Short mmCIF file of C-alpha atoms and ligand atoms in Angstrom, two decimals:
data_model
loop_
_atom_site.label_atom_id
_atom_site.label_comp_id
_atom_site.label_asym_id
_atom_site.label_seq_id
_atom_site.Cartn_x
_atom_site.Cartn_y
_atom_site.Cartn_z
CA MET A 1 -37.71 7.60 -25.90
CA ARG A 2 -37.89 8.08 -22.19
CA HIS A 3 -34.51 8.89 -21.05
CA GLU A 4 -33.81 5.59 -16.72
CA VAL A 5 -33.30 7.69 -14.26
CA LEU A 6 -30.59 6.62 -12.14
CA PHE A 7 -29.64 7.97 -8.10
CA PHE A 8 -26.76 6.85 -6.58
CA CYS A 9 -25.58 7.78 -3.07
CA THR A 10 -22.90 10.38 -2.89
CA SER A 11 -21.13 9.33 0.11
CA CYS A 12 -20.41 5.15 -0.76
CA GLY A 13 -21.49 4.72 -4.38
CA HIS A 14 -24.73 2.81 -3.44
CA GLU A 15 -27.36 3.04 -6.73
CA SER A 16 -31.29 3.54 -7.14
CA ARG A 17 -34.00 3.46 -8.96
CA LYS A 18 -35.87 5.90 -7.03
CA TRP A 19 -33.85 8.16 -4.56
CA ILE A 20 -34.14 6.86 -0.74
CA GLY A 21 -34.35 9.32 2.40
CA GLN A 22 -31.31 7.66 3.44
CA CYS A 23 -28.79 5.44 1.88
CA PRO A 24 -29.69 1.31 2.29
CA GLY A 25 -25.48 0.72 1.66
CA CYS A 26 -23.81 2.95 4.35
CA GLY A 27 -26.95 4.38 6.44
CA ALA A 28 -26.03 8.22 5.02
CA TRP A 29 -29.32 10.61 4.93
CA ASN A 30 -29.89 12.62 2.45
CA SER A 31 -27.02 11.37 0.25
CA PHE A 32 -28.28 10.22 -2.98
CA ALA A 33 -28.10 12.53 -6.32
CA GLU A 34 -29.51 11.63 -9.09
CA GLN A 35 -26.88 10.01 -11.72
CA PRO A 36 -25.05 12.07 -14.15
CA ARG A 37 -26.21 11.09 -18.28
CA ALA A 38 -22.60 11.90 -18.70
CA PRO A 39 -21.74 8.24 -18.41
CA ARG A 40 -24.55 7.08 -20.89
CA SER A 41 -22.73 9.16 -23.51
CA ARG A 42 -18.98 8.42 -22.43
CA PRO A 43 -16.02 9.04 -25.46
CA GLY A 44 -15.78 6.12 -27.44
CA ALA A 45 -18.78 4.32 -25.65
CA GLN A 46 -20.94 3.04 -28.98
CA ALA A 47 -18.05 2.70 -31.01
CA ARG A 48 -17.04 -0.76 -28.68
CA PRO A 49 -16.28 -4.12 -30.78
CA LYS A 50 -18.52 -6.08 -30.93
CA ALA A 51 -18.40 -9.11 -28.86
CA VAL A 52 -16.40 -12.77 -30.40
CA LEU A 53 -15.98 -15.68 -28.23
CA VAL A 54 -12.41 -16.95 -28.24
CA PRO A 55 -11.70 -20.20 -28.14
CA VAL A 56 -8.89 -20.15 -24.71
CA SER A 57 -6.60 -21.95 -26.22
CA GLU A 58 -6.06 -18.81 -29.23
CA ALA A 59 -5.94 -16.01 -27.24
CA ALA A 60 -2.82 -16.67 -25.03
CA ALA A 61 -2.44 -12.30 -24.44
CA SER A 62 0.22 -10.66 -26.36
CA PRO A 63 2.88 -9.23 -24.05
CA ALA A 64 1.69 -5.88 -22.26
CA VAL A 65 3.69 -3.40 -23.85
CA ARG A 66 5.96 -1.58 -20.13
CA THR A 67 7.51 1.16 -20.60
CA ALA A 68 10.01 1.02 -17.55
CA THR A 69 10.14 4.85 -15.51
CA GLY A 70 13.39 4.09 -14.35
CA ILE A 71 12.98 4.30 -10.65
CA ASP A 72 13.89 0.68 -9.82
CA GLY A 73 11.09 0.05 -6.69
CA VAL A 74 8.07 1.73 -9.25
CA ASP A 75 9.35 -0.56 -11.96
CA ARG A 76 9.58 -3.68 -9.22
CA VAL A 77 5.84 -2.57 -8.04
CA LEU A 78 4.20 -2.64 -11.38
CA GLY A 79 5.87 -5.61 -12.72
CA GLY A 80 8.59 -3.78 -14.36
CA GLY A 81 6.84 -0.40 -15.80
CA LEU A 82 3.34 0.29 -16.24
CA VAL A 83 1.38 -0.63 -19.64
CA ALA A 84 0.82 1.40 -22.33
CA GLY A 85 -3.16 2.41 -22.27
CA SER A 86 -3.40 1.25 -18.10
CA LEU A 87 -5.51 3.33 -15.81
CA VAL A 88 -3.07 3.42 -11.97
CA LEU A 89 -3.93 4.59 -9.17
CA LEU A 90 -1.74 5.63 -6.84
CA ALA A 91 -3.06 5.72 -2.99
CA GLY A 92 -2.03 7.10 0.29
CA GLU A 93 -2.77 9.39 2.66
CA PRO A 94 -1.77 13.18 2.68
CA GLY A 95 1.81 14.38 2.91
CA ILE A 96 3.20 10.78 2.62
CA GLY A 97 4.52 11.77 -0.66
CA LYS A 98 2.40 10.75 -3.52
CA SER A 99 3.56 14.34 -5.43
CA THR A 100 7.14 14.00 -5.32
CA LEU A 101 8.00 9.94 -5.85
CA PHE A 102 6.17 10.82 -9.33
CA LEU A 103 6.98 14.31 -10.41
CA GLN A 104 10.80 11.97 -9.70
CA VAL A 105 8.93 9.36 -12.38
CA ALA A 106 7.47 11.55 -14.21
CA ALA A 107 11.26 13.39 -14.55
CA ALA A 108 12.74 9.70 -15.39
CA MET A 109 10.47 8.91 -18.13
CA ALA A 110 10.19 12.25 -20.13
CA ARG A 111 11.81 12.13 -23.34
CA PRO A 112 11.68 15.29 -25.89
CA ASP A 113 9.01 12.80 -28.58
CA ALA A 114 7.12 11.78 -25.70
CA PRO A 115 6.79 13.97 -23.23
CA ALA A 116 5.93 14.20 -18.89
CA VAL A 117 2.74 15.90 -18.42
CA TYR A 118 1.44 16.46 -14.17
CA VAL A 119 -1.54 18.10 -14.14
CA THR A 120 -1.53 19.66 -10.33
CA GLY A 121 -4.77 20.70 -9.41
CA GLU A 122 -3.60 21.14 -6.03
CA GLU A 123 -0.61 23.41 -5.68
CA SER A 124 0.45 26.00 -8.93
CA ALA A 125 3.48 25.55 -11.44
CA GLU A 126 5.08 27.21 -9.66
CA GLN A 127 5.62 25.19 -6.66
CA VAL A 128 6.04 22.25 -8.16
CA ALA A 129 8.81 23.89 -10.42
CA LEU A 130 10.10 24.47 -6.76
CA ARG A 131 9.92 20.61 -5.65
CA ALA A 132 11.46 19.46 -8.70
CA GLN A 133 14.67 22.07 -8.06
CA ARG A 134 15.01 19.66 -4.64
CA THR A 135 13.97 16.51 -5.72
CA GLY A 136 16.90 17.08 -8.87
CA SER A 137 13.71 16.57 -11.07
CA VAL A 138 13.74 19.80 -13.33
CA SER A 139 13.86 18.52 -17.02
CA SER A 140 12.70 20.86 -20.10
CA ASN A 141 10.15 17.73 -20.89
CA VAL A 142 8.24 17.30 -17.99
CA LEU A 143 4.64 19.79 -18.74
CA LEU A 144 3.32 21.00 -16.24
CA LEU A 145 -0.51 22.15 -16.69
CA PRO A 146 -2.27 23.38 -14.11
CA GLU A 147 -4.94 22.85 -14.00
CA THR A 148 -9.01 20.81 -12.98
CA SER A 149 -10.76 21.15 -15.70
CA CYS A 150 -11.16 17.78 -16.88
CA GLN A 151 -12.25 18.61 -20.59
CA ALA A 152 -9.38 21.19 -19.76
CA VAL A 153 -6.31 18.29 -19.74
CA LEU A 154 -8.17 16.87 -22.06
CA GLU A 155 -7.73 19.02 -25.05
CA GLN A 156 -4.22 19.99 -23.86
CA LEU A 157 -3.34 16.50 -24.17
CA ARG A 158 -4.33 16.55 -27.18
CA SER A 159 -1.09 19.00 -28.29
CA VAL A 160 1.32 16.49 -27.33
CA SER A 161 2.14 12.08 -27.47
CA PRO A 162 3.06 11.70 -24.22
CA ALA A 163 5.00 9.38 -21.69
CA VAL A 164 2.76 8.86 -19.74
CA VAL A 165 0.41 11.87 -17.38
CA VAL A 166 0.35 12.29 -14.06
CA ILE A 167 -3.25 13.58 -13.19
CA ASP A 168 -2.38 15.47 -9.53
CA SER A 169 -4.69 14.25 -7.73
CA ILE A 170 -8.22 13.51 -9.14
CA GLN A 171 -10.12 15.08 -5.72
CA THR A 172 -9.33 17.87 -6.92
CA MET A 173 -10.24 16.97 -11.02
CA VAL A 174 -14.02 18.59 -12.47
CA VAL A 175 -16.10 17.07 -15.69
CA ASP A 176 -17.60 20.83 -16.18
CA GLU A 177 -21.25 19.13 -17.15
CA VAL A 178 -21.61 17.24 -14.23
CA ASP A 179 -23.55 19.68 -11.04
CA ALA A 180 -21.37 18.32 -8.12
CA LEU A 181 -18.13 19.86 -5.75
CA ALA A 182 -14.50 17.87 -7.11
CA GLY A 183 -14.10 15.07 -4.56
CA SER A 184 -17.17 14.03 -4.36
CA ILE A 185 -18.22 10.44 -5.32
CA ALA A 186 -20.13 11.66 -9.20
CA GLN A 187 -16.97 13.15 -10.24
CA VAL A 188 -14.29 10.52 -8.58
CA ARG A 189 -16.42 8.49 -10.90
CA GLN A 190 -16.56 10.53 -14.52
CA VAL A 191 -13.04 11.78 -14.34
CA ALA A 192 -11.80 8.67 -13.64
CA ALA A 193 -13.62 7.72 -16.26
CA HIS A 194 -12.60 10.27 -18.82
CA PHE A 195 -9.40 9.44 -18.03
CA GLN A 196 -9.79 5.42 -18.63
CA THR A 197 -10.50 6.68 -21.91
CA TRP A 198 -8.45 8.49 -23.17
CA ALA A 199 -5.40 6.02 -21.75
CA LYS A 200 -7.29 3.09 -24.09
CA THR A 201 -7.45 5.12 -26.84
CA GLY A 202 -4.31 7.61 -26.53
CA GLY A 203 -2.10 4.45 -25.92
CA ALA A 204 0.17 6.95 -22.86
CA PRO A 205 -0.10 5.06 -19.28
CA VAL A 206 -2.16 7.60 -17.05
CA VAL A 207 -0.98 7.40 -13.70
CA LEU A 208 -4.17 9.25 -11.44
CA VAL A 209 -3.41 10.04 -7.22
CA GLY A 210 -5.78 10.05 -4.12
CA HIS A 211 -5.59 10.88 -1.30
CA VAL A 212 -7.19 8.66 1.43
CA THR A 213 -7.40 8.99 5.41
CA LYS A 214 -6.54 6.70 7.82
CA GLU A 215 -9.83 5.13 7.62
CA GLY A 216 -10.04 4.91 3.76
CA THR A 217 -13.34 6.64 3.72
CA ILE A 218 -12.67 9.36 1.84
CA ALA A 219 -14.74 9.73 -1.15
CA GLY A 220 -12.46 8.57 -4.69
CA PRO A 221 -9.82 6.03 -3.73
CA LYS A 222 -12.02 3.17 -2.97
CA LEU A 223 -14.62 3.98 -5.56
CA LEU A 224 -11.80 4.17 -7.80
CA GLU A 225 -10.07 0.78 -6.31
CA HIS A 226 -13.43 -0.17 -8.89
CA LEU A 227 -12.36 1.68 -11.68
CA VAL A 228 -8.45 0.92 -12.89
CA ASP A 229 -5.89 -1.11 -13.65
CA VAL A 230 -3.70 -0.65 -10.86
CA VAL A 231 -3.71 0.12 -7.73
CA VAL A 232 -0.22 1.11 -6.19
CA SER A 233 -0.44 2.85 -1.74
CA LEU A 234 3.09 4.16 -0.70
CA GLU A 235 2.27 3.82 3.05
CA GLY A 236 4.60 5.31 6.13
CA GLU A 237 4.18 6.59 9.73
CA PRO A 238 4.34 9.81 10.63
CA GLY A 239 7.26 10.89 11.85
CA HIS A 240 8.94 8.11 10.16
CA ASP A 241 11.24 8.56 7.10
CA LEU A 242 10.89 4.87 5.55
CA ARG A 243 7.58 4.77 2.74
CA LEU A 244 6.34 1.60 1.58
CA LEU A 245 5.50 1.34 -1.82
CA ARG A 246 3.17 -2.06 -2.43
CA ALA A 247 0.84 -2.74 -5.30
CA THR A 248 -2.92 -3.64 -4.72
CA LYS A 249 -3.94 -4.54 -6.87
CA ASN A 250 -2.17 -5.43 -10.82
CA ARG A 251 -3.70 -6.38 -13.43
CA PHE A 252 -0.95 -6.43 -15.31
CA GLY A 253 1.34 -9.16 -12.91
CA THR A 254 1.23 -9.59 -9.16
CA VAL A 255 0.84 -7.36 -5.86
CA ALA A 256 3.24 -9.52 -4.40
CA GLU A 257 6.59 -6.79 -4.32
CA LEU A 258 7.51 -4.08 -2.52
CA ALA A 259 9.00 -1.26 -2.86
CA LEU A 260 11.26 0.78 0.32
CA PHE A 261 12.10 4.07 -0.29
CA ALA A 262 13.80 7.33 2.55
CA MET A 263 12.15 10.43 2.26
CA GLY A 264 15.03 13.18 2.46
CA GLU A 265 16.37 15.72 1.61
CA ARG A 266 16.19 15.08 -2.35
CA GLY A 267 13.50 13.13 -2.83
CA MET A 268 11.82 9.64 -2.36
CA GLU A 269 15.48 7.39 -2.78
CA GLY A 270 15.49 4.01 -2.84
CA VAL A 271 16.64 2.08 0.26
CA LEU A 272 18.96 -0.58 -2.04
CA ASN A 273 19.66 -2.82 1.32
CA PRO A 274 16.00 -2.55 3.51
CA SER A 275 17.67 -4.83 5.85
CA ALA A 276 20.04 -3.08 7.07
CA TRP A 277 18.78 -0.06 6.56
CA LEU A 278 15.41 -1.09 9.58
CA LEU A 279 17.84 -2.85 11.78
CA GLU A 280 20.64 0.17 11.97
CA ASP A 281 19.68 1.58 15.67
CA ARG A 282 19.03 -2.16 17.55
CA GLN A 283 19.38 -1.94 20.32
CA ALA A 284 20.96 -5.95 20.46
CA GLY A 285 21.28 -7.69 23.61
CA ALA A 286 18.20 -5.62 26.35
CA PRO A 287 14.31 -7.11 26.90
CA GLY A 288 12.14 -7.18 24.54
CA SER A 289 13.94 -6.43 21.63
CA ALA A 290 13.33 -9.63 18.81
CA VAL A 291 14.58 -9.51 14.98
CA ALA A 292 12.09 -11.06 13.01
CA VAL A 293 12.69 -12.10 9.43
CA ALA A 294 9.47 -11.74 7.69
CA LEU A 295 8.50 -11.78 3.76
CA GLU A 296 7.14 -8.58 1.96
CA GLY A 297 6.51 -8.83 -1.45
CA THR A 298 9.59 -11.87 -2.68
CA ALA A 299 12.89 -10.10 -0.63
CA PRO A 300 13.16 -12.06 2.67
CA LEU A 301 13.88 -8.82 4.74
CA LEU A 302 14.61 -7.93 8.33
CA VAL A 303 13.00 -6.13 11.30
CA GLU A 304 13.28 -5.12 14.78
CA VAL A 305 9.81 -6.65 16.96
CA GLN A 306 10.31 -4.59 20.09
CA ALA A 307 8.10 -5.40 23.08
CA LEU A 308 7.11 -4.14 26.57
CA VAL A 309 5.20 -5.23 29.02
CA ALA A 310 4.59 -3.54 32.32
CA PRO A 311 2.51 -3.72 35.31
CA SER A 312 -1.67 -1.98 34.52
CA THR A 313 -2.93 0.98 36.39
CA LEU A 314 -5.83 -0.10 33.76
CA GLY A 315 -9.24 -1.65 34.79
CA THR A 316 -8.55 -2.88 30.74
CA PRO A 317 -5.03 -3.03 29.75
CA ARG A 318 -4.17 -1.65 26.80
CA ARG A 319 -3.15 -3.39 23.96
CA VAL A 320 -1.10 -1.45 21.70
CA ALA A 321 0.33 -2.39 18.29
CA GLN A 322 2.50 -0.23 16.16
CA GLY A 323 3.00 -2.06 12.55
CA PHE A 324 1.03 -5.05 13.08
CA GLU A 325 -1.97 -6.44 13.05
CA GLY A 326 -4.32 -5.70 16.96
CA SER A 327 -6.02 -8.26 17.01
CA ARG A 328 -3.53 -10.88 15.49
CA LEU A 329 -0.95 -9.38 19.09
CA ALA A 330 -4.86 -10.81 21.16
CA LEU A 331 -4.56 -13.39 19.71
CA LEU A 332 -0.79 -13.86 20.81
CA LEU A 333 -1.13 -13.08 23.70
CA ALA A 334 -4.47 -15.53 25.00
CA VAL A 335 -1.80 -18.23 23.80
CA LEU A 336 1.13 -17.25 25.70
CA GLU A 337 -0.92 -17.49 28.54
CA ARG A 338 -2.52 -20.68 27.75
CA HIS A 339 0.65 -22.07 27.21
CA THR A 340 3.38 -20.17 29.26
CA GLY A 341 2.55 -19.64 31.78
CA LEU A 342 2.63 -16.13 31.78
CA GLY A 343 0.40 -13.85 32.85
CA PHE A 344 0.10 -10.13 30.68
CA ALA A 345 -4.06 -9.77 32.43
CA ASP A 346 -3.17 -6.47 34.79
CA ARG A 347 -0.26 -5.71 32.28
CA ASP A 348 0.02 -3.24 29.77
CA VAL A 349 1.32 -4.38 26.45
CA TYR A 350 2.96 -2.40 23.66
CA VAL A 351 3.56 -4.11 20.52
CA ASN A 352 6.37 -1.99 17.96
CA LEU A 353 7.99 -2.83 14.67
CA VAL A 354 11.55 -1.08 14.17
CA GLY A 355 10.97 2.02 11.18
CA GLY A 356 8.13 3.04 10.66
CA ILE A 357 7.32 -0.12 8.24
CA SER A 358 3.83 -2.62 9.04
CA LEU A 359 3.55 -5.92 8.09
CA SER A 360 0.79 -8.47 7.88
CA GLU A 361 2.55 -12.05 7.60
CA PRO A 362 2.60 -14.92 9.85
CA ALA A 363 5.50 -15.15 9.78
CA LEU A 364 5.80 -12.50 12.70
CA ASP A 365 4.89 -14.10 14.93
CA LEU A 366 6.93 -16.60 16.54
CA ALA A 367 9.62 -13.06 16.73
CA VAL A 368 6.44 -10.86 18.62
CA ALA A 369 5.66 -14.00 20.78
CA ALA A 370 10.02 -13.86 21.32
CA ALA A 371 10.04 -10.41 22.02
CA LEU A 372 7.28 -10.70 23.86
CA VAL A 373 8.48 -13.15 26.44
CA SER A 374 11.30 -11.17 26.31
CA SER A 375 10.07 -7.89 27.67
CA ALA A 376 7.94 -9.78 30.18
CA SER A 377 10.79 -11.52 31.61
CA ASP A 378 13.53 -9.01 31.68
CA ARG A 379 15.78 -10.68 29.93
CA ALA A 380 16.88 -10.70 26.90
CA LEU A 381 17.17 -12.73 23.43
CA PRO A 382 21.11 -13.58 21.76
CA ALA A 383 22.19 -11.26 19.33
CA ASP A 384 23.28 -12.99 17.49
CA LEU A 385 20.12 -14.91 16.41
CA ALA A 386 16.97 -14.37 14.11
CA VAL A 387 13.46 -15.68 14.13
CA PHE A 388 10.21 -16.71 12.15
CA GLY A 389 7.52 -19.09 12.07
CA GLU A 390 3.78 -19.00 12.68
CA ILE A 391 2.18 -19.30 15.93
CA GLY A 392 -1.61 -21.65 16.34
CA LEU A 393 -4.34 -21.62 18.56
CA LEU A 394 -2.83 -24.52 20.10
CA GLY A 395 0.49 -23.06 20.75
CA GLU A 396 2.07 -24.70 18.13
CA VAL A 397 5.09 -23.21 16.26
CA ARG A 398 4.19 -23.86 12.58
CA ALA A 399 6.52 -23.41 9.51
CA VAL A 400 6.46 -20.57 6.80
CA SER A 401 7.27 -20.61 3.23
CA ARG A 402 10.69 -20.33 2.04
CA ALA A 403 12.55 -20.91 5.20
CA ALA A 404 15.90 -21.34 3.44
CA GLU A 405 15.80 -17.84 1.92
CA ARG A 406 14.82 -16.21 4.71
CA ALA A 407 18.26 -17.74 6.49
CA ARG A 408 20.23 -16.55 4.20
CA GLU A 409 19.30 -12.97 4.29
CA ALA A 410 19.66 -13.49 8.10
CA ALA A 411 23.08 -14.99 7.90
CA ALA A 412 24.28 -12.10 5.11
CA LEU A 413 23.36 -9.51 7.56
CA GLY A 414 25.25 -11.23 10.13
CA PHE A 415 22.69 -13.43 12.15
CA GLY A 416 24.33 -16.66 13.75
CA ARG A 417 21.31 -18.40 13.67
CA VAL A 418 17.70 -18.67 13.88
CA ALA A 419 14.45 -19.67 16.15
CA VAL A 420 12.30 -21.30 13.88
CA ALA A 421 9.99 -24.57 14.49
CA GLY A 422 10.84 -27.74 13.76
CA ARG A 423 10.21 -28.57 10.22
CA ASP A 424 11.78 -25.64 8.97
CA ALA A 425 15.12 -26.41 11.55
CA ALA A 426 15.39 -30.33 9.95
CA SER A 427 15.68 -28.57 6.61
CA GLU A 428 18.25 -27.34 4.44
CA LEU A 429 19.38 -23.41 6.04
CA GLY A 430 22.50 -22.74 6.03
CA LEU A 431 22.31 -21.44 9.40
CA PRO A 432 22.24 -23.61 13.08
CA ALA A 433 18.33 -24.01 14.07
CA VAL A 434 16.91 -24.07 17.39
CA SER A 435 13.62 -25.56 16.34
CA ILE A 436 10.84 -24.75 18.83
CA HIS A 437 8.31 -27.10 18.34
CA ARG A 438 6.09 -25.15 21.09
CA VAL A 439 5.09 -21.39 22.32
CA GLY A 440 6.03 -23.11 26.21
CA GLU A 441 9.26 -23.45 24.26
CA LEU A 442 10.47 -19.85 24.24
CA GLY A 443 11.63 -19.25 27.32
CA ARG A 444 14.20 -21.49 26.39
CA LEU A 445 15.67 -18.93 25.00
CA VAL A 446 15.58 -16.13 26.80
CA ALA A 447 16.95 -18.57 29.02
CA GLY A 448 20.46 -18.33 27.04
CA GLN A 449 20.40 -22.84 26.71
CA GLY A 450 19.31 -21.26 23.40
CA GLY A 451 21.96 -23.96 20.66
P1 TYD M 501 4.27 15.23 -0.53
O1 TYD M 501 5.04 14.61 -2.23
O2 TYD M 501 3.74 16.53 -1.57
O3 TYD M 501 2.74 14.45 -0.38
P2 TYD M 501 1.82 14.30 -0.81
O4 TYD M 501 1.77 14.61 -2.29
O5 TYD M 501 1.47 13.48 -1.26
O6 TYD M 501 0.81 14.80 -0.16
O7 TYD M 501 5.23 15.23 0.39
C1 TYD M 501 5.27 15.36 1.68
C2 TYD M 501 6.48 16.16 2.41
O8 TYD M 501 7.50 15.45 2.50
C3 TYD M 501 6.20 17.53 2.95
O9 TYD M 501 5.45 17.12 3.76
C4 TYD M 501 7.97 18.45 2.82
C5 TYD M 501 8.23 16.53 2.90
N1 TYD M 501 9.25 16.18 1.85
C6 TYD M 501 10.46 16.01 2.42
O10 TYD M 501 10.65 15.31 3.32
N2 TYD M 501 12.07 16.02 1.14
C7 TYD M 501 12.02 16.56 -0.03
O11 TYD M 501 12.73 16.77 -0.83
C8 TYD M 501 10.09 16.83 -0.95
C9 TYD M 501 9.87 17.51 -2.07
C10 TYD M 501 9.12 16.95 0.65
MG1 MG M 502 0.49 15.95 -3.63
#
């Protein structure tokens, strides 16, 4: 029987029946390699059960068996814990705290009858043990396995029935018969496939730690997203302690939840009151500062937006947005120019969400615009004002979802009033509301007539 030969691009994964010099998918040269045969005879593939037609009315799924990790934020993001037999990808930039957080998870989940297996391909067992000491994750039920061979790991897993397996990291693991470097697309695919099969048959959840760069291009995580059941990503800004954990894919739950952690002396600690944490160093009463009420996950979150509008000496003035989408900033500036009489053409504009947090929610628009107007006019917004609303291209301010919950969080943090869209102001907010129908009215806020 003739074996079918398949080639694929080692840079983007594009598949082809014949070898090609330049990849039509990503444009890379000489990136095609022969597909290893291994996937064709994947363990368990032969034993595929016969396909059956099931009426949707009778297919009511039995709820997934979840095990809480014992770390609050992680459980919330996962939708209640790790699902038995699932494959989870933990993605994040190098140094962000992936190893730290999931060593803590391993320690929290490990029990004498069901240990946690922590496979470390990057660091020695001693290094991991040191980290465990520092973070208080020392437990005789966490079994370290310094190993980079996928088969060797699977061999070891036969002798235990773990509560969870952490593979740190997928980029260091190799399947022996695949003739490619660790971290290459060929290896990453095969390693993931092996652990997926193990998870499905062995029953324990497997967490694959994967590094991504800011551009998200490193071989691995992007491609892995399709293979795994759940993708959680750990994000943060260099120089800040704050870390955000969120699910970007979840076959067993929502992707709405967000958890905040602070990277401290003793590892990753859950931030219990994120709004208070984020507003701790706020310079109330400073021009350019506005407090936004965002909704990330299911909880409202107060965050300080800072804007600086300054004369530019550059032909093309700078637009710098940190924690906020750059294209959204450009749009808001265009709308403000058109509807407020403020000019930004010869000014540099910087916008920053304080605390190293990064959010993309339309409800931030009004606070960003208010901060810009405040900085441009060098007049502060009232210190007790929180702001939320979406801005449209025509300069109109639009109502946002769950306004009452947002206002309640603002009140809980000591804010006395909110500036919102007309429709939200007319609803039951529980706080005095300044209604802003159009961005042209933002000047009213800084003129101190906001009441
Ligand atoms: P790490 O978990 O190794 O990141 P990743 O696995 O994502 O590459 O953590 C990276 C940084 O965190 C490291 O530079 C040191 C710092 N750190 C702390 O600040 N506190 C701690 O308790 C630990 C263990 C690490
Ligand atoms: Mg690490």
